[in-house]
Coordinates of C-alpha atoms and ligand atoms in Angstrom, one line a residue:
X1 CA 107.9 101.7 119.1
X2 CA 105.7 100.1 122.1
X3 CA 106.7 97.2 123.7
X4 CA 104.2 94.4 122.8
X5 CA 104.0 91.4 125.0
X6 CA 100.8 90.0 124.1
X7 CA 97.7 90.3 122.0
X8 CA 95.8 92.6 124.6
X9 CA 98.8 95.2 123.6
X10 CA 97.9 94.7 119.9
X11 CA 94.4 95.5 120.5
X12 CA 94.7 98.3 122.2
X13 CA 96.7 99.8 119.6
X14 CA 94.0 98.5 116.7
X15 CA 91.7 100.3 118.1
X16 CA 93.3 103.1 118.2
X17 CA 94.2 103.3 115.0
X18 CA 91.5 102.0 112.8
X19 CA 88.0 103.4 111.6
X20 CA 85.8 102.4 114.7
X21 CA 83.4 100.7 112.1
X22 CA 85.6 97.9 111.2
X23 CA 87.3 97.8 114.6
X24 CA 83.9 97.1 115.8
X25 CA 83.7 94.9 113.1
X26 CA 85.9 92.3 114.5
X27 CA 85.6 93.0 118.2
X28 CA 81.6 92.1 117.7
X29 CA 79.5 88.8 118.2
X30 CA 75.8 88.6 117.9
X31 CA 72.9 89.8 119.4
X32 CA 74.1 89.8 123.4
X33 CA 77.1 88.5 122.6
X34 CA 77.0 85.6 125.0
X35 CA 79.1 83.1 122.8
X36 CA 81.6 85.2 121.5
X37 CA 82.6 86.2 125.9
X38 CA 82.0 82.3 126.7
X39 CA 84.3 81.8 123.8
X40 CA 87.0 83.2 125.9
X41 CA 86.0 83.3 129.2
X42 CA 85.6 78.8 128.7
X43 CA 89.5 79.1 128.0
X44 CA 90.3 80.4 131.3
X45 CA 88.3 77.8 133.5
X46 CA 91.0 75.0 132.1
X47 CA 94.5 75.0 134.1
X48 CA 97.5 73.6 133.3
X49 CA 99.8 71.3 135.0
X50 CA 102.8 72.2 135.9
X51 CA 106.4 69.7 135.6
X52 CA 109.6 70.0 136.7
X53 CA 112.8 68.4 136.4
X54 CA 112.2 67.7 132.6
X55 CA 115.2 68.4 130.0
X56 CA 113.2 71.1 127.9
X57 CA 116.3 71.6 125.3
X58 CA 115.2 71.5 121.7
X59 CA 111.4 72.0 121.6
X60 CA 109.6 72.1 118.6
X61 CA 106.1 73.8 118.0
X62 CA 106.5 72.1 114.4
X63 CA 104.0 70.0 113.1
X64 CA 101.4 69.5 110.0
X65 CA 97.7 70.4 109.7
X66 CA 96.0 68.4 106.9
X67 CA 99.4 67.2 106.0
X68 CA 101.1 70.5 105.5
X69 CA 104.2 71.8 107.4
X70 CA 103.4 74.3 110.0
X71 CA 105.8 75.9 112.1
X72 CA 103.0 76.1 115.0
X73 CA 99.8 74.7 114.3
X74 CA 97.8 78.0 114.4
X75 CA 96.4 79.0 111.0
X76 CA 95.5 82.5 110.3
X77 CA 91.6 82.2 109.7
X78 CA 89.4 83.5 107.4
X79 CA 88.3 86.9 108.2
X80 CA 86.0 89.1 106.0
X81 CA 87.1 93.0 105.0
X82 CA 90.6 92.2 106.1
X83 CA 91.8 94.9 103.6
X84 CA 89.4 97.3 105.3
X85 CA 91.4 97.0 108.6
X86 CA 94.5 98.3 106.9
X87 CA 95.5 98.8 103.2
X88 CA 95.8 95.7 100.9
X89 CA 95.5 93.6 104.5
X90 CA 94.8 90.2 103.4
X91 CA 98.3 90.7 101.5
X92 CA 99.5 91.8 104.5
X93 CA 98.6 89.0 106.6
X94 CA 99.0 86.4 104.1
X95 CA 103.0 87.5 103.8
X96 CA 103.2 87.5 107.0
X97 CA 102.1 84.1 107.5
X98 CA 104.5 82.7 105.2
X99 CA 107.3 84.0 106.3
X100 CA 106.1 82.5 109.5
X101 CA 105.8 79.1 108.5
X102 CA 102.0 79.1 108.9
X103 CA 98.9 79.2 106.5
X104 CA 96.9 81.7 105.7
X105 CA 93.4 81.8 105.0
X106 CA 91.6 83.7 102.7
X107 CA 88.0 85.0 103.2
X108 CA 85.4 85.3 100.1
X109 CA 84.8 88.1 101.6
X110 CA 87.9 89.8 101.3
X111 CA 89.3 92.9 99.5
X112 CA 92.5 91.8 98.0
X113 CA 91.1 89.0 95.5
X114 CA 92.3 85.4 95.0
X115 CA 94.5 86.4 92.0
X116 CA 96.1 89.5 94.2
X117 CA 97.1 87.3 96.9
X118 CA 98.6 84.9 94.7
X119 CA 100.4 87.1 93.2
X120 CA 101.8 88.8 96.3
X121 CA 103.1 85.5 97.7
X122 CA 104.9 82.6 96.9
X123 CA 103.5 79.7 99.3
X124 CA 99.9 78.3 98.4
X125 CA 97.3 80.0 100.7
X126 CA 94.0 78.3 101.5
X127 CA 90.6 79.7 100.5
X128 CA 87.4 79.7 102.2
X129 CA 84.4 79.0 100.3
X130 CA 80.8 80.8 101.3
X131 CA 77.9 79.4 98.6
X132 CA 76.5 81.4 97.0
X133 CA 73.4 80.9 94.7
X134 CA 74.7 81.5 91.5
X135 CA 76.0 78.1 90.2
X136 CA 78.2 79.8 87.6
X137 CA 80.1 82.4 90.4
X138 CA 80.3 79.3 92.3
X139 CA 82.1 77.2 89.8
X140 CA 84.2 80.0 88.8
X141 CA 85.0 81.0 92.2
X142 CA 86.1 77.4 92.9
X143 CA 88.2 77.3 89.8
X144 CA 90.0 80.7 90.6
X145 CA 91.0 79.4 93.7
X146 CA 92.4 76.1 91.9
X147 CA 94.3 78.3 89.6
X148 CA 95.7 80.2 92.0
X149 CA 97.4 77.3 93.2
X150 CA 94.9 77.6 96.7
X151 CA 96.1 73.9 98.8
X152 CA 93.2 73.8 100.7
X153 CA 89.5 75.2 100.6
X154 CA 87.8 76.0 103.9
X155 CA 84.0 75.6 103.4
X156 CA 82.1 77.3 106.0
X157 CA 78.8 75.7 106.9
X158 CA 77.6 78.1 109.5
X159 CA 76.9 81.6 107.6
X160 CA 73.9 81.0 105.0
X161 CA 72.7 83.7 106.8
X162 CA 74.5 86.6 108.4
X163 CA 74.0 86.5 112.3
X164 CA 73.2 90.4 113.7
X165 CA 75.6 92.2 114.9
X166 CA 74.4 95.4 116.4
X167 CA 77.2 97.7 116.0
X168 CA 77.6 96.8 112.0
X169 CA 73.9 98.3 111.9
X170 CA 74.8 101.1 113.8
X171 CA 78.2 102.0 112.2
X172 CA 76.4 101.6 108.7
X173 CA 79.3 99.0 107.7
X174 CA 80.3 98.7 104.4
X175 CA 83.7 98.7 102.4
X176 CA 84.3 101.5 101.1
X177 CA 83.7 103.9 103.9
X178 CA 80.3 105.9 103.0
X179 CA 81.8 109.4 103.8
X180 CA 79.5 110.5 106.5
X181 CA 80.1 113.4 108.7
X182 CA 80.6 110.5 111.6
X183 CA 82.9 108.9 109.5
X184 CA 84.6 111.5 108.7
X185 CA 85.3 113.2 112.3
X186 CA 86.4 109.1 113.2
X187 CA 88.7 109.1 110.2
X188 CA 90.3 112.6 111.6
X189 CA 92.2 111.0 114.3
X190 CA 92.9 107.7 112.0
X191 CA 95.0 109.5 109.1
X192 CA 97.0 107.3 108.6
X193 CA 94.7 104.4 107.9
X194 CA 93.2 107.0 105.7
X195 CA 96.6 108.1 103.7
X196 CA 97.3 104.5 103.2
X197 CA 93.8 103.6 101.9
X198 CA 94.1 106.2 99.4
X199 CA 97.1 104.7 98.4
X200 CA 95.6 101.6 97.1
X201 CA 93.2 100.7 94.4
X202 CA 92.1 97.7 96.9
X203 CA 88.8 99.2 98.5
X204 CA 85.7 96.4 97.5
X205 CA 85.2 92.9 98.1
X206 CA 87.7 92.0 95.5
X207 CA 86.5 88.6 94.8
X208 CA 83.1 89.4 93.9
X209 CA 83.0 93.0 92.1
X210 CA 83.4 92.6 88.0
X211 CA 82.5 88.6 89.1
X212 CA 78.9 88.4 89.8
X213 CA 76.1 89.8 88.4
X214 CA 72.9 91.2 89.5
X215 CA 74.7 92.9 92.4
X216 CA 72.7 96.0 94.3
X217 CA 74.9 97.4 96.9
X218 CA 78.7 95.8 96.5
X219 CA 79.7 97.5 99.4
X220 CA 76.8 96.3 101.9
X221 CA 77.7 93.3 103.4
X222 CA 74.6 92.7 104.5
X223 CA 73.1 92.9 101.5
X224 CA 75.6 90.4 100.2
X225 CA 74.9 88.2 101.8
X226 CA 70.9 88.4 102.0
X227 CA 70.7 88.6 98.6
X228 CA 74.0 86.3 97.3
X229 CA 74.4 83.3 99.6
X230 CA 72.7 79.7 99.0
X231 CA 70.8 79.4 102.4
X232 CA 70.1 75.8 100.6
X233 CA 73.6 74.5 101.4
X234 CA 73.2 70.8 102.4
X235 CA 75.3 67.7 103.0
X236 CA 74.3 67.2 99.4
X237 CA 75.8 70.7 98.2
X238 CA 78.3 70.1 100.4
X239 CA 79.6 66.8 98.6
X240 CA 78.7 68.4 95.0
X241 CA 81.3 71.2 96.2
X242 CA 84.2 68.5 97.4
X243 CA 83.9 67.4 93.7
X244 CA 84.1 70.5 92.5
X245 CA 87.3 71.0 94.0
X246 CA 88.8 67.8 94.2
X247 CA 91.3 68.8 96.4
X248 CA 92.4 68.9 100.5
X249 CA 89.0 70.1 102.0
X250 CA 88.1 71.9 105.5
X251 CA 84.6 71.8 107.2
X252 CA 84.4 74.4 109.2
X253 CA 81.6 75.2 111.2
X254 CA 80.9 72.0 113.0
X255 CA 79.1 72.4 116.8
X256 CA 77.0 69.2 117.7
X257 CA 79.0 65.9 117.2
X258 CA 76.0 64.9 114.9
X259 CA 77.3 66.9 112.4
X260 CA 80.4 66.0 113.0
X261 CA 79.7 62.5 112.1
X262 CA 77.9 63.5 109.2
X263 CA 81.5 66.1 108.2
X264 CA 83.8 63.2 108.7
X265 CA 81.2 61.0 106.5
X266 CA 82.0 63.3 103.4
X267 CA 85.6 62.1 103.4
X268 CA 87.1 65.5 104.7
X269 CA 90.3 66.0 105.5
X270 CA 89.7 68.1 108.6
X271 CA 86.5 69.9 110.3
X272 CA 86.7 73.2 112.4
X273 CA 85.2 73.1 116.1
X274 CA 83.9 76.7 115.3
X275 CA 80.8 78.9 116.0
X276 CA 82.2 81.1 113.8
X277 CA 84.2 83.3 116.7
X278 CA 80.7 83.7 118.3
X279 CA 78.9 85.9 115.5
X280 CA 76.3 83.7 114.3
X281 CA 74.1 81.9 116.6
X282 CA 74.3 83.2 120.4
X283 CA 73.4 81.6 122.6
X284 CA 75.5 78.3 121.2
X285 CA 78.3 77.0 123.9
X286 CA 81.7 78.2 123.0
X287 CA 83.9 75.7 120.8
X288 CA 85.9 74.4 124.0
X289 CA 83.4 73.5 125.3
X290 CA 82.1 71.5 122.8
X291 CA 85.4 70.3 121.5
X292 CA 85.2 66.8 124.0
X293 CA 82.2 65.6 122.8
X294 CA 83.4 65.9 119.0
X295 CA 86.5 64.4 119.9
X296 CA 84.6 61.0 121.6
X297 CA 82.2 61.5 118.4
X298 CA 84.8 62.2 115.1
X299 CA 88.6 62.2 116.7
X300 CA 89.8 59.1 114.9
X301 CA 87.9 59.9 111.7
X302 CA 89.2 63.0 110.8
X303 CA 91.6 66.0 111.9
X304 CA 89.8 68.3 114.1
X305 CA 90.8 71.8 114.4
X306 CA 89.4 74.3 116.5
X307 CA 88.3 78.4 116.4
X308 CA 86.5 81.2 118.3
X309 CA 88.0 82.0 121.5
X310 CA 91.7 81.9 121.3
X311 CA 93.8 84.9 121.8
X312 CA 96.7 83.4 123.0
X313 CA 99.4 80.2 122.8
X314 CA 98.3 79.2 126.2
X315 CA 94.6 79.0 124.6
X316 CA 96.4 77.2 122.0
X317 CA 98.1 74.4 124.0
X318 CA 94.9 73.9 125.6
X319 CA 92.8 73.2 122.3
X320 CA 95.7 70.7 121.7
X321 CA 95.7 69.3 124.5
X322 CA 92.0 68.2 124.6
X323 CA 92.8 66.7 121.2
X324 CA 92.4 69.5 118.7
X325 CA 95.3 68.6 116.0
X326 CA 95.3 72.5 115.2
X327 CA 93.9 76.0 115.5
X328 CA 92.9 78.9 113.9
X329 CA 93.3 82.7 115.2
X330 CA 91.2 85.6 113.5
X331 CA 90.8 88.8 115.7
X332 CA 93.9 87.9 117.7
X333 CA 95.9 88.6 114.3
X334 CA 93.6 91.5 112.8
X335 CA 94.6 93.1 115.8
X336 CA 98.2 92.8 114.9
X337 CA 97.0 94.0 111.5
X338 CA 94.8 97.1 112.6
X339 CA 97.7 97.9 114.9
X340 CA 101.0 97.8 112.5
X341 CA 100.2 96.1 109.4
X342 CA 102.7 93.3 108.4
X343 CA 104.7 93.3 111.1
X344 CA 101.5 93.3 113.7
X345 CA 100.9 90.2 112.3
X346 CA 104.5 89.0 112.4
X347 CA 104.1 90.2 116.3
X348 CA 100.8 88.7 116.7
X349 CA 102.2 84.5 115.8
X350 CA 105.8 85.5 117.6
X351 CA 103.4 86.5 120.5
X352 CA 101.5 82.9 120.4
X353 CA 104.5 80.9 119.5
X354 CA 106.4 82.3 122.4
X355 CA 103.2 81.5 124.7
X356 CA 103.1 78.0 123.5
X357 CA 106.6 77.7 123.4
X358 CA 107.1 78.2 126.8
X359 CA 104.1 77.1 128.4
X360 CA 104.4 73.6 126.4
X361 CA 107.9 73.8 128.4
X362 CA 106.7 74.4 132.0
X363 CA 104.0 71.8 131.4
X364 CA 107.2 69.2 130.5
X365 CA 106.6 68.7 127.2
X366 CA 109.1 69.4 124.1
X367 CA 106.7 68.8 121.1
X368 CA 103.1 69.9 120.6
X369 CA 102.9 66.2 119.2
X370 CA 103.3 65.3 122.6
X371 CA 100.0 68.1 124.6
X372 CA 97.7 65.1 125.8
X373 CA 94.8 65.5 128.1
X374 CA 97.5 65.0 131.0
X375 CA 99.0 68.5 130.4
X376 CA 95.4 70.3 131.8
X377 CA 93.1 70.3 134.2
X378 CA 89.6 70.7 133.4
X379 CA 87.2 71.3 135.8
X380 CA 84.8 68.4 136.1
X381 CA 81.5 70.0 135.4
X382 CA 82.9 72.1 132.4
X383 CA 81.6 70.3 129.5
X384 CA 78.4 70.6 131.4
X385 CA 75.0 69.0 131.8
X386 CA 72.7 70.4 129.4
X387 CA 68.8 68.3 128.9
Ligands
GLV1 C1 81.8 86.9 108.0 O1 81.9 87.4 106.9 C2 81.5 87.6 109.2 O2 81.3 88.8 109.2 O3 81.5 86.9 110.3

């Protein structure tokens, strides 16, 4: 068993181990890939202060996102063809989560389907929403959700259209596999990815196959998408969609504090400072970044989480500390899942807590309730000064 000490260790290993078509998958952004390296690299400019002579005996990471207990705020984000990464993922990661303490989230696009994760676990999950044109998959998707006891749903506003990603092209993603000879001489050193996908009936986008109709290619995401989402989505949608529901919503997606005015206007009960982990519009500033100006536009309207860019509990505590009330992590925990399944998971949020545990320490602080802008040091120029 390798010693793991941080997320870098569990990446290594995913790569290893998993078809290099969905590796690429989640290690990708689009076009240059500008955002999704600003994502991370915007993390590093901000230090942290360091305190001493401060009792740090009986911290606590606990807190609540949208009124939910969490042990840490970090949620697990939605992530599509997480059961492509290793067999029956999203159950994987969802379990893991729970017995965690935090919540998982669970992508349209997945493999395992609402019903299969519900039925795996015992805590509610949260879904994400993508729109799709066809009203009646829509209103069916939204009451699945409902029935599967779902406490949340995640509506993502930034995907009507699928940002490129060049290596998806190149790899011909899709789930299943196409059995190419490339594929095949990859899958030769990845065997047992392979034995464990043949061990499970879990192989399509679960939540869509034997749902919607008039369906091409079920295993092209691209085409999915192209042909299946609602590129009309607007505020209007968007509040049609919160009555849908009726229930605790998330807006993620959010960039420009304009539309974060317009988010916390619907009456939601959090937004997401996301540009989608940096796979939709390059070019776009990373989500730290932008994260200051949606505090001073939204921050005592509405929750404000954060994604895109975080692979550790430092990277946490700094999204706190500039106001974010919680987080989300995707690749940082698919690389715990491409790397040992359940437990990779468990190992990637022991991983952050332990970061954020001790950092929130050394910076004299015993609650994440307590991270305020006094805990970092932010370069003066960092938000920037952009005409
Ligand atoms: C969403 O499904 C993505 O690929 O980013």
């Amino acid at each position: 068993m390798p010693v793991i000490t941080n997320i870098d260790d569990l990446k290594r290993l995913h790569r290893k181990r998993t078809p290099k078509m969905f590796y690429d998958y989640c290690e990708s952004g689009s076009w240059t890939e500008q955002t999704f390296r600003e994502n991370t690299t915007d993390f590093d400019q901000i230090r942290l202060r360091q305190r001493v002579a401060v009792d740090m005996e009986g911290r606590s990471t606990a807190t609540q996102m949208i009124g939910q207990d969490v042990a840490m705020p970090v949620a697990l984000a939605p992530v599509g063809l997480t059961g492509m990464q290793r067999a029956d993922g999203e159950i994987k990661a969802a379990k893991a989560a729970e017995k965690f303490g935090v919540p998982f989230t669970l992508s349209t696009m997945s493999i395992c389907s609402i019903e299969d994760v519900a039925e795996h676990t015992t805590n509610p999950f949260w879904f994400q929403l993508y729109v799709m044109r066809d009203q009646e998959f829509l209103k069916n998707i939204i009451q699945r959700a409902k029935d599967a006891g779902c406490s949340a749903l995640v509506l993502t506003l930034d995907l009507q259209i699928l940002g490129q990603r060049h290596k998806d092209l190149k790899n011909g993603l899709s789930a299943p596999p196409k059995l190419t000879p490339a594929v095949l001489a990859d899958l030769a050193t990845k065997w047992t990815w392979g034995l464990e996908m043949l061990g499970t009936k879990r192989r399509g986008f679960g939540n869509i196959i034997g749902h919607a109709k008039d369906v091409d290619d079920p295993s092209s995401l691209f085409k999915w998408t192209a042909e299946q989402f609602d590129p009309r989505l607007d505020w209007g949608k968007i509040e049609a969609i919160k009555e849908m529901w009726g229930g605790p919503l998330i807006l993620k997606g959010v960039m420009e504090p304009e539309d974060a005015i317009m988010a916390a206007k619907t009456g939601c009960d959090a937004i997401v400072v996301s540009n989608h982990g940096g796979r939709q519009l390059d070019g776009a500033l990373s989500s730290i970044r932008m994260l200051p100006a949606i505090m001073d536009a939204v921050g005592d309207q509405v929750e404000v989480h954060l994604d895109s860019g975080i692979r550790s509990g430092q990277d946490v505590l700094k999204a706190l500390a500039m106001g974010a009330k919680g987080t989300f992590i995707g690749r940082a925990f698919i690389h715990g899942l491409g790397a040992m399944g359940e437990q990779g998971v468990t190992k990637a949020l022991e991983v952050i807590h332990k970061e954020l545990d001790i950092s929130m320490a050394l910076c004299g602080r015993k609650s994440v309730e307590d991270l305020d802008r006094d805990v970092v040091l932010v370069p003066e120029d960092f938000t920037g000064r952009w005409a």
